[in-house]
Amino acid sequence: MIIVFKKGAKNEEIDNLIKRVEDLGLKPMVSKGTERTIVGVIGPEDVIRLHPLDVFPGVDKVMPVLAPYKLVSREFKQEDSIIKIRDGVEIGSNRIVIIAGPCSIETEEQLKGVAASVKDSGASILRGGAFKPRTSPYTFQGLGEEGLKILKSISEELGIPTATEVMDTRDVELIDRYADIFQIGARNMQNFNLLKEIGQTKKPVILKRGLSATIKELLMSAEYILSEGNFNVILCERGIRTFEDFTRNTLDVSAVPAIKMLSHLPVIVDPSHAAGKWGMVSPLSKAAVASGCDGLLIEVHSNPQEALSEGSQQLLPENFSELVEKLKKISAAIGRTI
Ligand code: PEP
Ligand code: MN
């Protein structure tokens, strides 16, 4: 249920109602918009129904949220959420944010070379995996903490925020110390303990859509994070498994406008893992920008033939740079910037 306050409702009226909600054993989630305050009430439906809250001073209306995801829904918050990262970088505003870097952090030289080049070309966030979710246990699993140290030192040297994957609840605290954004990979989208743990931090998180997850399931997973108090969630469409096997996955471009209708959270697109082929990254990125996404996550490697993971889908820095120039034109055509 959501409680919508009147425009200009007094702080004491809002505090008074929050106290009442807490006294009933329910959880209030406050969203202060530019015009109005909205309080989401989470708890057993019967308790909520039994106690009228619309009689409280300052309250405009009380509405049930029909969707199973509550805090994530557009009903809860009408305006688009803008997630602040660091150094003035934010995701969800008019500016389309590009996150780029290698699949895996391999060496300091490798990451530094790619980082400097993608930053130069227009990327505002550096990605790189230190803990890798590989299909085979016999392939490169990532450098672990050593990789995180490399990521942080390059981030500080170049002044670029970073995103890296967290696979295990036991690594949350460690990764929190080294990176600016947690990435929850497709294979962990329904690792509910991990979602709850990340929900207890305040750090921005990119939540990737599972290989076989519906949009509703993705939003339910996001709800786990928000319900623990972390509203800094960025959703990511990265391709889903279909009968088509030419591409590694099928990029569901329609997920972008669908999520925009259903949720206030920003949505980014990862064309690299969707395609699995570097030659398709450019056309899919263009489609993603045209579809209204708030950002792109693109894998870039200076020597893809020698990459320790997913070489076939990583762009060369020069191809990445060319792509960004084309994306600027598409963004301008739809009234956005890069
Ligand atoms: C990645 O970003 O390197 C990755 C493994 O992505 P996904 O979880 O989407 O497969
Ligand atoms: Mn990868």
mmCIF file with all atom_site columns, N, CA and C in Angstrom, residues 27 37 201 260:
data_model
loop_
_atom_site.group_PDB
_atom_site.id
_atom_site.type_symbol
_atom_site.label_atom_id
_atom_site.label_alt_id
_atom_site.label_comp_id
_atom_site.label_asym_id
_atom_site.label_entity_id
_atom_site.label_seq_id
_atom_site.pdbx_PDB_ins_code
_atom_site.Cartn_x
_atom_site.Cartn_y
_atom_site.Cartn_z
_atom_site.occupancy
_atom_site.B_iso_or_equiv
_atom_site.pdbx_formal_charge
_atom_site.auth_seq_id
_atom_site.auth_comp_id
_atom_site.auth_asym_id
_atom_site.auth_atom_id
_atom_site.pdbx_PDB_model_num
ATOM 1  N N  . LYS A 1 27  ? 6.441  -1.786 7.975   1.00 0.00 ? 27  LYS A N  1
ATOM 2  C CA . LYS A 1 27  ? 7.698  -1.127 7.597   1.00 0.00 ? 27  LYS A CA 1
ATOM 3  C C  . LYS A 1 27  ? 7.402  0.056  6.664   1.00 0.00 ? 27  LYS A C  1
ATOM 4  N N  . THR A 1 37  ? 5.427  13.816 -0.752  1.00 0.00 ? 37  THR A N  1
ATOM 5  C CA . THR A 1 37  ? 6.065  12.679 -0.092  1.00 0.00 ? 37  THR A CA 1
ATOM 6  C C  . THR A 1 37  ? 5.152  11.474 -0.216  1.00 0.00 ? 37  THR A C  1
ATOM 7  N N  . THR A 1 201 ? 23.403 -2.567 2.157   1.00 0.00 ? 201 THR A N  1
ATOM 8  C CA . THR A 1 201 ? 24.398 -1.522 1.921   1.00 0.00 ? 201 THR A CA 1
ATOM 9  C C  . THR A 1 201 ? 23.661 -0.362 1.255   1.00 0.00 ? 201 THR A C  1
ATOM 10 N N  . LYS A 1 260 ? 10.449 0.556  -18.244 1.00 0.00 ? 260 LYS A N  1
ATOM 11 C CA . LYS A 1 260 ? 10.146 1.993  -18.044 1.00 0.00 ? 260 LYS A CA 1
ATOM 12 C C  . LYS A 1 260 ? 8.673  2.204  -17.674 1.00 0.00 ? 260 LYS A C  1
#
